[in-house]
mmCIF file of C-alpha atoms and ligand atoms in Angstrom:
data_model
loop_
_atom_site.group_PDB
_atom_site.id
_atom_site.type_symbol
_atom_site.label_atom_id
_atom_site.label_comp_id
_atom_site.label_asym_id
_atom_site.label_seq_id
_atom_site.Cartn_x
_atom_site.Cartn_y
_atom_site.Cartn_z
ATOM 1 C CA MET P 1 -0.021 -0.138 -0.157
ATOM 2 C CA THR P 2 1.186 3.544 -0.835
ATOM 3 C CA ARG P 3 1.660 6.122 1.860
ATOM 4 C CA GLY P 4 -1.232 8.207 0.474
ATOM 5 C CA LEU P 5 -3.656 5.146 0.844
ATOM 6 C CA GLN P 6 -2.517 4.595 4.318
ATOM 7 C CA GLN P 7 -3.200 7.913 5.418
ATOM 8 C CA GLY P 8 -6.580 8.018 3.502
ATOM 9 C CA LEU P 9 -10.051 7.049 4.821
ATOM 10 C CA PRO P 10 -10.625 3.453 4.501
ATOM 11 C CA PRO P 11 -13.475 2.115 2.479
ATOM 12 C CA GLY P 12 -16.836 1.941 4.597
ATOM 13 C CA SER P 13 -15.837 5.404 6.142
ATOM 14 C CA THR P 14 -18.701 7.804 5.854
ATOM 15 C CA ILE P 15 -18.255 11.299 4.118
ATOM 16 C CA GLY P 16 -20.651 13.936 5.551
ATOM 17 C CA ILE P 17 -21.974 16.303 2.758
ATOM 18 C CA ILE P 18 -23.673 19.655 3.565
ATOM 19 C CA GLY P 19 -26.235 20.403 1.138
ATOM 20 C CA GLY P 20 -28.510 18.141 -0.717
ATOM 21 C CA GLY P 21 -28.770 19.185 -4.394
ATOM 22 C CA GLN P 22 -27.323 17.690 -7.450
ATOM 23 C CA LEU P 23 -23.655 18.500 -6.742
ATOM 24 C CA GLY P 24 -24.250 16.485 -3.379
ATOM 25 C CA ARG P 25 -25.991 13.579 -5.411
ATOM 26 C CA MET P 26 -23.183 13.402 -8.040
ATOM 27 C CA SER P 27 -20.537 13.464 -5.054
ATOM 28 C CA ALA P 28 -22.369 10.539 -3.450
ATOM 29 C CA LEU P 29 -22.436 8.500 -6.318
ATOM 30 C CA ALA P 30 -18.588 9.067 -6.881
ATOM 31 C CA ALA P 31 -17.928 8.262 -3.199
ATOM 32 C CA ALA P 32 -19.996 5.039 -3.463
ATOM 33 C CA ARG P 33 -17.766 3.878 -6.302
ATOM 34 C CA LEU P 34 -14.623 4.161 -3.878
ATOM 35 C CA GLY P 35 -16.427 2.245 -1.325
ATOM 36 C CA TYR P 36 -17.660 4.971 0.975
ATOM 37 C CA ARG P 37 -20.913 5.707 2.557
ATOM 38 C CA THR P 38 -22.448 9.293 2.611
ATOM 39 C CA HIS P 39 -24.517 11.255 5.029
ATOM 40 C CA ILE P 40 -26.359 14.277 3.828
ATOM 41 C CA PHE P 41 -27.338 17.132 5.622
ATOM 42 C CA SER P 42 -30.018 19.455 4.012
ATOM 43 C CA PRO P 43 -33.074 21.336 4.944
ATOM 44 C CA GLU P 44 -34.908 19.278 2.224
ATOM 45 C CA PHE P 45 -36.182 15.668 2.739
ATOM 46 C CA ASN P 46 -35.270 13.270 0.059
ATOM 47 C CA GLY P 47 -33.805 15.823 -2.293
ATOM 48 C CA PRO P 48 -31.362 14.891 -5.063
ATOM 49 C CA ALA P 49 -28.414 14.059 -2.897
ATOM 50 C CA ALA P 50 -30.254 11.881 -0.097
ATOM 51 C CA GLN P 51 -31.946 9.878 -2.755
ATOM 52 C CA VAL P 52 -28.623 8.193 -3.516
ATOM 53 C CA ALA P 53 -26.849 8.351 -0.103
ATOM 54 C CA THR P 54 -26.670 6.014 2.978
ATOM 55 C CA ALA P 55 -28.205 8.167 5.538
ATOM 56 C CA GLY P 56 -29.782 11.853 5.839
ATOM 57 C CA THR P 57 -30.242 14.400 8.449
ATOM 58 C CA VAL P 58 -32.891 16.831 7.724
ATOM 59 C CA GLY P 59 -32.133 20.049 9.482
ATOM 60 C CA ASP P 60 -31.480 23.892 9.030
ATOM 61 C CA TYR P 61 -27.968 25.102 8.305
ATOM 62 C CA THR P 62 -28.283 27.097 11.630
ATOM 63 C CA HIS P 63 -29.488 24.179 13.694
ATOM 64 C CA LEU P 64 -26.564 23.393 15.844
ATOM 65 C CA PRO P 65 -27.827 20.452 17.770
ATOM 66 C CA MET P 66 -28.615 18.590 14.453
ATOM 67 C CA LEU P 67 -25.368 19.611 13.148
ATOM 68 C CA GLU P 68 -23.582 17.942 15.979
ATOM 69 C CA MET P 69 -25.571 14.724 15.675
ATOM 70 C CA PHE P 70 -24.427 14.920 11.856
ATOM 71 C CA ALA P 71 -20.851 15.448 12.655
ATOM 72 C CA ARG P 72 -20.699 12.734 15.124
ATOM 73 C CA ALA P 73 -22.001 10.313 12.671
ATOM 74 C CA VAL P 74 -19.618 10.977 10.013
ATOM 75 C CA ASP P 75 -15.763 10.753 9.426
ATOM 76 C CA VAL P 76 -15.083 13.937 7.245
ATOM 77 C CA VAL P 77 -17.346 16.837 6.350
ATOM 78 C CA THR P 78 -17.773 18.660 2.884
ATOM 79 C CA PHE P 79 -19.961 20.855 1.111
ATOM 80 C CA GLU P 80 -21.942 21.070 -2.023
ATOM 81 C CA PHE P 81 -23.450 24.406 -0.770
ATOM 82 C CA GLU P 82 -20.966 26.890 0.683
ATOM 83 C CA ASN P 83 -23.324 29.396 2.224
ATOM 84 C CA ILE P 84 -23.253 27.954 5.883
ATOM 85 C CA PRO P 85 -23.211 30.197 8.706
ATOM 86 C CA ALA P 86 -19.597 30.791 10.566
ATOM 87 C CA VAL P 87 -20.826 29.505 13.736
ATOM 88 C CA SER P 88 -22.150 26.261 12.206
ATOM 89 C CA LEU P 89 -18.674 25.763 10.585
ATOM 90 C CA GLU P 90 -16.992 26.391 13.855
ATOM 91 C CA LEU P 91 -19.116 23.723 15.353
ATOM 92 C CA LEU P 92 -18.348 21.140 12.736
ATOM 93 C CA GLU P 93 -14.541 22.158 12.790
ATOM 94 C CA SER P 94 -14.454 21.267 16.697
ATOM 95 C CA LEU P 95 -15.999 17.800 15.965
ATOM 96 C CA LYS P 96 -14.589 16.445 12.564
ATOM 97 C CA PRO P 97 -12.095 17.382 9.607
ATOM 98 C CA VAL P 98 -14.015 20.015 7.457
ATOM 99 C CA ARG P 99 -12.543 19.942 3.850
ATOM 100 C CA PRO P 100 -12.383 22.644 2.429
ATOM 101 C CA GLY P 101 -11.961 24.448 5.670
ATOM 102 C CA ALA P 102 -13.718 27.503 7.192
ATOM 103 C CA LYS P 103 -11.124 29.960 5.997
ATOM 104 C CA ILE P 104 -11.660 29.183 2.338
ATOM 105 C CA LEU P 105 -15.366 29.206 2.826
ATOM 106 C CA ALA P 106 -15.463 32.683 4.510
ATOM 107 C CA ILE P 107 -13.416 34.062 1.616
ATOM 108 C CA SER P 108 -15.603 32.478 -1.238
ATOM 109 C CA GLN P 109 -18.910 33.420 0.781
ATOM 110 C CA ASP P 110 -17.867 37.181 0.501
ATOM 111 C CA ARG P 111 -17.088 38.740 -2.968
ATOM 112 C CA LEU P 112 -15.132 41.565 -1.105
ATOM 113 C CA LEU P 113 -12.956 39.197 0.805
ATOM 114 C CA GLU P 114 -12.502 37.042 -2.304
ATOM 115 C CA LYS P 115 -11.648 40.182 -4.623
ATOM 116 C CA GLN P 116 -9.076 41.333 -1.750
ATOM 117 C CA PHE P 117 -7.434 37.859 -1.559
ATOM 118 C CA LEU P 118 -7.015 37.553 -5.213
ATOM 119 C CA ASN P 119 -5.549 40.806 -5.682
ATOM 120 C CA ASP P 120 -3.211 40.346 -2.590
ATOM 121 C CA ALA P 121 -2.160 37.151 -4.350
ATOM 122 C CA GLY P 122 -1.364 39.207 -7.497
ATOM 123 C CA ILE P 123 -4.158 37.824 -9.493
ATOM 124 C CA ALA P 124 -6.313 40.271 -11.628
ATOM 125 C CA THR P 125 -9.866 40.635 -11.106
ATOM 126 C CA ALA P 126 -12.523 43.319 -12.780
ATOM 127 C CA PRO P 127 -11.745 46.778 -11.095
ATOM 128 C CA TRP P 128 -14.098 47.069 -8.004
ATOM 129 C CA ALA P 129 -14.937 49.063 -4.948
ATOM 130 C CA ALA P 130 -16.997 48.280 -1.802
ATOM 131 C CA VAL P 131 -20.133 50.315 -1.567
ATOM 132 C CA THR P 132 -22.077 50.681 1.807
ATOM 133 C CA SER P 133 -24.150 53.848 0.837
ATOM 134 C CA GLU P 134 -25.476 55.549 -2.026
ATOM 135 C CA GLU P 135 -22.690 58.265 -1.679
ATOM 136 C CA GLU P 136 -20.260 55.511 -1.951
ATOM 137 C CA LEU P 137 -21.814 54.202 -5.087
ATOM 138 C CA VAL P 138 -21.608 57.528 -6.663
ATOM 139 C CA ALA P 139 -17.985 57.976 -5.851
ATOM 140 C CA ALA P 140 -17.322 54.291 -6.940
ATOM 141 C CA VAL P 141 -19.035 54.887 -10.509
ATOM 142 C CA ALA P 142 -17.022 58.180 -10.805
ATOM 143 C CA LYS P 143 -13.969 55.956 -10.378
ATOM 144 C CA LEU P 144 -14.830 52.973 -12.369
ATOM 145 C CA GLY P 145 -17.181 54.323 -15.128
ATOM 146 C CA LEU P 146 -20.444 53.103 -16.591
ATOM 147 C CA PRO P 147 -21.606 50.659 -17.366
ATOM 148 C CA ALA P 148 -20.718 48.646 -14.291
ATOM 149 C CA VAL P 149 -22.066 45.738 -12.453
ATOM 150 C CA LEU P 150 -23.633 46.293 -8.683
ATOM 151 C CA LYS P 151 -23.510 42.904 -6.776
ATOM 152 C CA THR P 152 -24.269 41.928 -3.338
ATOM 153 C CA THR P 153 -21.275 40.605 -1.526
ATOM 154 C CA ARG P 154 -23.019 37.589 -0.273
ATOM 155 C CA LEU P 155 -25.604 35.058 -1.434
ATOM 156 C CA GLY P 156 -25.629 35.875 -4.922
ATOM 157 C CA TYR P 157 -25.874 32.917 -7.378
ATOM 158 C CA ASP P 158 -26.966 32.362 -11.084
ATOM 159 C CA GLY P 159 -27.155 36.122 -11.666
ATOM 160 C CA LYS P 160 -29.350 36.818 -8.747
ATOM 161 C CA GLY P 161 -28.173 39.542 -6.403
ATOM 162 C CA GLN P 162 -26.802 41.775 -8.941
ATOM 163 C CA THR P 163 -27.683 44.406 -11.456
ATOM 164 C CA MET P 164 -26.111 46.329 -14.385
ATOM 165 C CA LEU P 165 -25.737 50.092 -14.030
ATOM 166 C CA ARG P 166 -25.980 52.105 -17.424
ATOM 167 C CA THR P 167 -27.127 55.522 -16.496
ATOM 168 C CA PRO P 168 -26.485 57.691 -13.529
ATOM 169 C CA ASP P 169 -30.233 57.966 -12.836
ATOM 170 C CA GLY P 170 -30.062 54.344 -12.277
ATOM 171 C CA LEU P 171 -27.819 54.360 -9.198
ATOM 172 C CA ALA P 172 -30.407 55.055 -6.420
ATOM 173 C CA PRO P 173 -32.909 52.345 -7.425
ATOM 174 C CA ALA P 174 -30.201 49.872 -8.066
ATOM 175 C CA PHE P 175 -28.863 50.535 -4.443
ATOM 176 C CA ALA P 176 -32.164 50.086 -2.961
ATOM 177 C CA SER P 177 -33.165 47.145 -4.810
ATOM 178 C CA LEU P 178 -29.980 44.899 -3.612
ATOM 179 C CA ASP P 179 -29.642 43.174 -0.241
ATOM 180 C CA PRO P 180 -28.028 42.265 1.999
ATOM 181 C CA LYS P 181 -25.625 45.169 2.116
ATOM 182 C CA PRO P 182 -22.546 45.940 1.872
ATOM 183 C CA LEU P 183 -22.593 45.804 -1.958
ATOM 184 C CA VAL P 184 -19.588 45.783 -4.408
ATOM 185 C CA LEU P 185 -19.235 47.709 -7.599
ATOM 186 C CA GLU P 186 -17.317 46.025 -10.546
ATOM 187 C CA GLY P 187 -16.310 47.611 -13.686
ATOM 188 C CA PHE P 188 -17.958 46.114 -16.560
ATOM 189 C CA VAL P 189 -15.725 43.541 -18.473
ATOM 190 C CA ASN P 190 -16.409 43.438 -22.224
ATOM 191 C CA PHE P 191 -15.320 39.868 -22.290
ATOM 192 C CA ALA P 192 -14.649 37.596 -25.352
ATOM 193 C CA ALA P 193 -15.244 34.793 -23.411
ATOM 194 C CA GLU P 194 -16.280 33.145 -19.850
ATOM 195 C CA ILE P 195 -14.030 30.234 -18.735
ATOM 196 C CA SER P 196 -13.509 28.326 -15.876
ATOM 197 C CA VAL P 197 -10.986 25.812 -14.551
ATOM 198 C CA MET P 198 -11.499 22.999 -11.769
ATOM 199 C CA VAL P 199 -8.793 22.546 -9.452
ATOM 200 C CA ALA P 200 -8.152 19.924 -6.892
ATOM 201 C CA ARG P 201 -5.475 19.763 -4.032
ATOM 202 C CA GLY P 202 -4.852 16.711 -1.751
ATOM 203 C CA VAL P 203 -3.910 16.211 1.898
ATOM 204 C CA ASP P 204 -0.383 15.886 0.783
ATOM 205 C CA GLY P 205 -0.120 19.176 -1.161
ATOM 206 C CA THR P 206 -0.518 17.470 -4.806
ATOM 207 C CA VAL P 207 -2.417 19.987 -7.107
ATOM 208 C CA VAL P 208 -4.029 18.818 -10.206
ATOM 209 C CA THR P 209 -6.026 21.248 -12.731
ATOM 210 C CA TYR P 210 -8.482 19.978 -15.425
ATOM 211 C CA ASP P 211 -8.478 21.780 -18.859
ATOM 212 C CA ALA P 212 -9.969 25.345 -19.005
ATOM 213 C CA VAL P 213 -13.486 25.256 -20.523
ATOM 214 C CA GLU P 214 -15.645 27.855 -22.131
ATOM 215 C CA ASN P 215 -18.980 28.484 -20.541
ATOM 216 C CA ARG P 216 -22.121 30.066 -22.220
ATOM 217 C CA HIS P 217 -25.102 31.290 -20.359
ATOM 218 C CA LYS P 218 -28.654 31.795 -21.096
ATOM 219 C CA HIS P 219 -30.738 34.022 -18.794
ATOM 220 C CA HIS P 220 -27.587 34.137 -16.368
ATOM 221 C CA ILE P 221 -27.692 30.480 -15.931
ATOM 222 C CA LEU P 222 -25.051 28.123 -17.420
ATOM 223 C CA ASP P 223 -26.142 26.687 -20.572
ATOM 224 C CA LEU P 224 -23.450 25.046 -22.354
ATOM 225 C CA THR P 225 -19.677 24.015 -21.561
ATOM 226 C CA PHE P 226 -17.111 23.499 -24.226
ATOM 227 C CA ALA P 227 -14.089 21.353 -23.200
ATOM 228 C CA PRO P 228 -11.479 22.508 -23.896
ATOM 229 C CA ALA P 229 -12.175 26.208 -24.371
ATOM 230 C CA PRO P 230 -11.460 27.111 -28.080
ATOM 231 C CA LEU P 231 -8.895 29.733 -27.057
ATOM 232 C CA PRO P 232 -5.013 30.019 -27.656
ATOM 233 C CA LEU P 233 -3.070 27.552 -25.711
ATOM 234 C CA ALA P 234 -1.335 30.506 -23.702
ATOM 235 C CA VAL P 235 -4.662 31.637 -22.434
ATOM 236 C CA LEU P 236 -5.685 28.188 -21.409
ATOM 237 C CA GLU P 237 -2.424 27.776 -19.490
ATOM 238 C CA GLU P 238 -2.511 31.191 -17.809
ATOM 239 C CA ALA P 239 -6.123 29.966 -16.588
ATOM 240 C CA GLN P 240 -4.963 26.593 -15.304
ATOM 241 C CA SER P 241 -1.887 28.460 -13.559
ATOM 242 C CA ILE P 242 -4.301 30.870 -11.750
ATOM 243 C CA ALA P 243 -6.158 28.152 -10.412
ATOM 244 C CA ARG P 244 -3.221 26.264 -9.314
ATOM 245 C CA LYS P 245 -2.107 29.463 -7.491
ATOM 246 C CA ILE P 246 -5.542 30.028 -5.708
ATOM 247 C CA ALA P 247 -5.292 26.404 -4.595
ATOM 248 C CA GLU P 248 -2.100 26.729 -3.209
ATOM 249 C CA ARG P 249 -2.587 30.143 -1.473
ATOM 250 C CA LEU P 250 -5.679 28.777 -0.062
ATOM 251 C CA GLU P 251 -4.068 25.563 1.221
ATOM 252 C CA LEU P 252 -7.044 23.972 -0.401
ATOM 253 C CA VAL P 253 -8.040 20.442 0.527
ATOM 254 C CA GLY P 254 -10.814 19.540 -1.854
ATOM 255 C CA LEU P 255 -11.908 20.955 -5.155
ATOM 256 C CA LEU P 256 -12.600 24.541 -6.448
ATOM 257 C CA GLY P 257 -13.865 25.848 -9.234
ATOM 258 C CA VAL P 258 -12.595 29.196 -10.704
ATOM 259 C CA GLU P 259 -14.603 31.492 -13.078
ATOM 260 C CA MET P 260 -12.824 33.906 -15.187
ATOM 261 C CA PHE P 261 -13.338 36.376 -18.044
ATOM 262 C CA VAL P 262 -10.971 36.337 -20.982
ATOM 263 C CA THR P 263 -10.857 39.896 -22.687
ATOM 264 C CA SER P 264 -10.145 40.198 -26.436
ATOM 265 C CA ASP P 265 -6.403 40.766 -26.076
ATOM 266 C CA GLY P 266 -6.408 37.660 -24.077
ATOM 267 C CA THR P 267 -6.067 38.899 -20.499
ATOM 268 C CA VAL P 268 -7.467 36.605 -17.876
ATOM 269 C CA LEU P 269 -9.510 38.249 -14.954
ATOM 270 C CA VAL P 270 -10.993 36.187 -12.207
ATOM 271 C CA ASN P 271 -14.673 36.421 -11.653
ATOM 272 C CA GLU P 272 -15.302 34.145 -8.606
ATOM 273 C CA ILE P 273 -14.254 31.065 -6.771
ATOM 274 C CA ALA P 274 -16.316 28.105 -5.537
ATOM 275 C CA PRO P 275 -14.864 25.732 -3.259
ATOM 276 C CA ARG P 276 -16.824 22.748 -4.264
ATOM 277 C CA PRO P 277 -17.751 20.664 -7.601
ATOM 278 C CA HIS P 278 -19.046 23.086 -10.197
ATOM 279 C CA ASN P 279 -21.561 23.024 -12.903
ATOM 280 C CA SER P 280 -18.784 23.790 -15.492
ATOM 281 C CA GLY P 281 -17.274 20.613 -14.179
ATOM 282 C CA HIS P 282 -19.877 18.427 -15.179
ATOM 283 C CA TRP P 283 -18.003 17.177 -18.635
ATOM 284 C CA THR P 284 -15.563 15.531 -16.539
ATOM 285 C CA MET P 285 -18.169 12.895 -15.484
ATOM 286 C CA ASP P 286 -17.749 11.379 -19.128
ATOM 287 C CA ALA P 287 -14.561 13.004 -20.668
ATOM 288 C CA CYS P 288 -11.974 12.084 -17.975
ATOM 289 C CA PRO P 289 -10.853 8.939 -16.276
ATOM 290 C CA CYS P 290 -11.437 10.649 -12.905
ATOM 291 C CA SER P 291 -14.263 13.153 -12.712
ATOM 292 C CA GLN P 292 -14.390 16.257 -10.690
ATOM 293 C CA PHE P 293 -16.661 14.317 -8.325
ATOM 294 C CA GLU P 294 -14.253 11.487 -7.972
ATOM 295 C CA MET P 295 -11.250 13.924 -7.558
ATOM 296 C CA HIS P 296 -13.463 15.821 -4.930
ATOM 297 C CA ILE P 297 -13.873 12.757 -2.818
ATOM 298 C CA ARG P 298 -10.350 11.469 -3.278
ATOM 299 C CA ALA P 299 -9.096 14.913 -2.021
ATOM 300 C CA ILE P 300 -11.096 15.212 1.211
ATOM 301 C CA ALA P 301 -10.671 11.490 1.982
ATOM 302 C CA GLY P 302 -7.023 11.835 1.787
ATOM 303 C CA LEU P 303 -6.412 9.793 -1.103
ATOM 304 C CA PRO P 304 -3.797 9.999 -4.123
ATOM 305 C CA LEU P 305 -4.839 12.416 -6.598
ATOM 306 C CA PRO P 306 -4.523 11.111 -10.321
ATOM 307 C CA PRO P 307 -3.711 13.695 -13.012
ATOM 308 C CA ALA P 308 -6.860 15.566 -14.264
ATOM 309 C CA VAL P 309 -6.545 14.124 -17.662
ATOM 310 C CA ARG P 310 -9.092 14.354 -20.395
ATOM 311 C CA HIS P 311 -9.456 11.464 -22.925
ATOM 312 C CA SER P 312 -12.095 13.310 -25.167
ATOM 313 C CA ASP P 313 -13.354 16.580 -26.226
ATOM 314 C CA ALA P 314 -16.846 17.365 -24.911
ATOM 315 C CA VAL P 315 -19.764 19.470 -24.712
ATOM 316 C CA MET P 316 -22.065 19.678 -21.660
ATOM 317 C CA LYS P 317 -25.602 20.864 -22.072
ATOM 318 C CA ASN P 318 -27.630 21.814 -18.915
ATOM 319 C CA LEU P 319 -31.287 20.860 -18.744
ATOM 320 C CA ILE P 320 -33.020 23.817 -17.264
ATOM 321 C CA GLY P 321 -36.695 23.974 -16.111
ATOM 322 C CA PRO P 322 -39.644 22.484 -17.565
ATOM 323 C CA GLU P 323 -38.762 23.053 -21.367
ATOM 324 C CA ASP P 324 -35.451 21.444 -21.415
ATOM 325 C CA ILE P 325 -36.459 18.304 -19.205
ATOM 326 C CA ALA P 326 -39.362 17.780 -21.352
ATOM 327 C CA LEU P 327 -36.662 16.699 -23.947
ATOM 328 C CA TRP P 328 -35.735 13.870 -21.742
ATOM 329 C CA PRO P 329 -37.323 10.921 -23.630
ATOM 330 C CA ARG P 330 -35.720 12.165 -26.862
ATOM 331 C CA ILE P 331 -32.281 12.703 -25.116
ATOM 332 C CA LEU P 332 -32.558 8.925 -23.958
ATOM 333 C CA ALA P 333 -33.340 7.973 -27.499
ATOM 334 C CA THR P 334 -30.317 9.574 -29.054
ATOM 335 C CA PRO P 335 -27.328 7.626 -29.299
ATOM 336 C CA GLY P 336 -24.162 9.413 -28.280
ATOM 337 C CA LEU P 337 -25.851 11.772 -25.477
ATOM 338 C CA ILE P 338 -24.829 10.605 -22.036
ATOM 339 C CA PRO P 339 -27.659 11.758 -19.798
ATOM 340 C CA HIS P 340 -27.617 12.645 -16.302
ATOM 341 C CA HIS P 341 -30.942 13.293 -14.267
ATOM 342 C CA TYR P 342 -30.964 14.976 -10.851
ATOM 343 C CA GLY P 343 -34.007 13.301 -9.659
ATOM 344 C CA LYS P 344 -35.971 16.374 -8.990
ATOM 345 C CA THR P 345 -39.959 15.959 -9.336
ATOM 346 C CA GLU P 346 -40.781 19.391 -9.814
ATOM 347 C CA ALA P 347 -39.549 21.388 -12.812
ATOM 348 C CA ARG P 348 -39.647 25.020 -11.887
ATOM 349 C CA PRO P 349 -38.434 27.639 -14.470
ATOM 350 C CA GLY P 350 -34.792 28.240 -14.258
ATOM 351 C CA ARG P 351 -34.228 25.058 -12.066
ATOM 352 C CA LYS P 352 -31.272 22.856 -13.041
ATOM 353 C CA MET P 353 -33.143 19.288 -13.619
ATOM 354 C CA GLY P 354 -30.120 17.429 -15.524
ATOM 355 C CA HIS P 355 -27.439 17.705 -17.962
ATOM 356 C CA PHE P 356 -26.080 15.682 -20.866
ATOM 357 C CA ASN P 357 -22.569 15.324 -22.063
ATOM 358 C CA ARG P 358 -21.536 14.461 -25.643
ATOM 359 C CA LEU P 359 -18.221 13.395 -26.517
ATOM 360 C CA PHE P 360 -15.898 14.138 -29.609
ATOM 361 C CA PRO P 361 -12.559 12.769 -30.502
ATOM 362 C CA LYS P 362 -9.821 15.076 -29.123
ATOM 363 C CA GLY P 363 -9.377 17.993 -31.352
ATOM 364 C CA SER P 364 -12.843 17.860 -33.066
ATOM 365 C CA LEU P 365 -14.930 19.846 -30.750
ATOM 366 C CA PRO P 366 -17.692 22.005 -32.740
ATOM 367 C CA GLY P 367 -17.499 25.873 -32.172
ATOM 368 C CA GLU P 368 -21.356 25.695 -32.147
ATOM 369 C CA PHE P 369 -23.658 23.295 -30.476
ATOM 370 C CA GLY P 370 -27.087 23.498 -29.088
ATOM 371 C CA ILE P 371 -29.752 21.126 -28.057
ATOM 372 C CA GLU P 372 -31.069 21.248 -31.430
ATOM 373 C CA ASP P 373 -28.001 20.102 -33.062
ATOM 374 C CA ALA P 374 -27.792 17.192 -30.441
ATOM 375 C CA LEU P 375 -31.196 15.994 -31.175
ATOM 376 C CA LYS P 376 -31.142 16.307 -34.740
ATOM 377 C CA LEU P 377 -28.909 13.244 -34.811
ATOM 378 C CA ASN P 378 -31.600 10.925 -34.296
ATOM 379 C CA ASP P 379 -34.343 12.697 -36.310
HETATM 380 P P1 LIG N 401 -21.603 36.016 -11.178
HETATM 381 O O1 LIG N 401 -22.769 36.115 -10.224
HETATM 382 O O2 LIG N 401 -20.494 37.110 -10.491
HETATM 383 O O3 LIG N 401 -20.908 34.696 -11.663
HETATM 384 O O4 LIG N 401 -21.999 36.892 -12.549
HETATM 385 C C1 LIG N 401 -22.954 36.279 -13.353
HETATM 386 C C2 LIG N 401 -22.626 36.621 -14.822
HETATM 387 O O5 LIG N 401 -22.794 38.073 -14.866
HETATM 388 C C3 LIG N 401 -21.299 36.366 -15.028
HETATM 389 O O6 LIG N 401 -21.212 34.820 -15.969
HETATM 390 C C4 LIG N 401 -21.150 37.285 -16.375
HETATM 391 O O7 LIG N 401 -21.765 36.926 -17.699
HETATM 392 C C5 LIG N 401 -21.878 38.566 -15.695
HETATM 393 N N1 LIG N 401 -20.856 39.400 -15.017
HETATM 394 C C6 LIG N 401 -20.634 39.291 -13.878
HETATM 395 N N2 LIG N 401 -19.699 40.322 -13.454
HETATM 396 C C7 LIG N 401 -19.598 41.126 -14.442
HETATM 397 C C8 LIG N 401 -18.604 42.302 -14.908
HETATM 398 N N3 LIG N 401 -18.036 42.771 -14.137
HETATM 399 N N4 LIG N 401 -18.496 42.559 -16.275
HETATM 400 C C9 LIG N 401 -19.189 41.880 -17.264
HETATM 401 N N5 LIG N 401 -20.162 40.883 -17.023
HETATM 402 C C10 LIG N 401 -20.095 40.445 -15.673
#
C-alpha cells in the first residue's frame, strides 16, 4: 500500500456532505464507487443527494444540535453548498475534519474578501470598489465609469443579487434594490469569453487542474460548456496556472472552481471562486477517467490524486426548467448523448434538472452546439 492510501479514509468510512442538491448527489455517487458511505445534511427531505446516499439528516444550516448529531455520525465533512453560517462551521470543525476548511468558505462567501484575497495574491480581477451607501456608489461610479455591475457581496448565484448600471439615474434604485448590504461595484468587463478551471489539492499538497473550458450562459444560468475552451493555448495555460496558485495560496484540501473572463486581448480576470464541485465541471464525468466528483472525494478522503487528464473533447448541455427536461425521452433515444438526471420531481423555470454530455474525439470539438444540434442526430 502506498503512503497516500494508508493515510486516507478506508472504504466503509462515511463522508458527510452539507447540502442536498445535484452536486451532493453526484459526489455521493462518486463516493460510493470508492467504497464510501455518504450522509447528507440538508433542509430538504429526500432531495437529489439524499436519494442516492446512505443516510440523511434533515435540518436547517443554523440548527447546531442537528449539525452536531450529523458531525458525530461521519468521518469527514464537506460541502456542495457553501453558504453555511460561520458559527455552524466552527461547530463542525470542532468535531471532525472539514474540507475545504472554514477560512476558504469565508473567502468564497464574500465577494469583497474574495477580491481582496485574489488581488493580494497578484491575481487580476475586474476593477472593484466596496459600496455601503448611495454616496459611496456615486463615488465608485465616478472612479470605475459606466456601465458597471453592482452586486451583493453575499448570497448571489446564477445572476441573482446583481444588477447592471448603465445610466447615472439608475444608481439610487439599484442601490435600494439589492440586499443584503454591503455591495460591491465592479467595472464592466467586455469579455470575449467566460471560462473556468476546476482545480483540486490533496492532503499531501498535490495539485491537479482540469483543462480550461468555455461557458455560455442563457438568462444568467450556465447553458453549455465546451471542453476544452476554443482559445489560444497560452490563455488556457494562464487560466490553469491562476487556478493552481489560488489552490496553493488557500492551502485547499478538496476541489475548487475558478470562473474567469477572457478579454479580446487574451487577458484573464478572475470573476469568482467556488470551493466545491461546479456545474462547469460536469463534462469531466464522461470525458475524463477521474471526474471532478471523484477528484473531490479523493481529495477530502486523503486519497492520492490522479492526473486530471481528459480523453475526449466534450460539450455539456444543462437541462433547465420544464422546457429542457421535457426533451428527456428524446435525449435518451439519441445515441451519443450521455444523460444525467438529478431526480427532481418538480421542474420550475430556471431549475437545473439534469445535463447531458456529448463526447468528441480530441481536436474535433464543434464551435457551435445546441440542444437542437444534439437531438437532430436521431431525427
Ligand atoms: P456572477 O454571479 O459574478 O458569476 O455573475 C454572473 C454573470 O454576470 C457572469 O457569468 C457574467 O456573464 C456577468 N458578469 C458578472 N460580473 C461582470 C462584470 N464585472 N462585467 C461583465 N459581466 C459580468
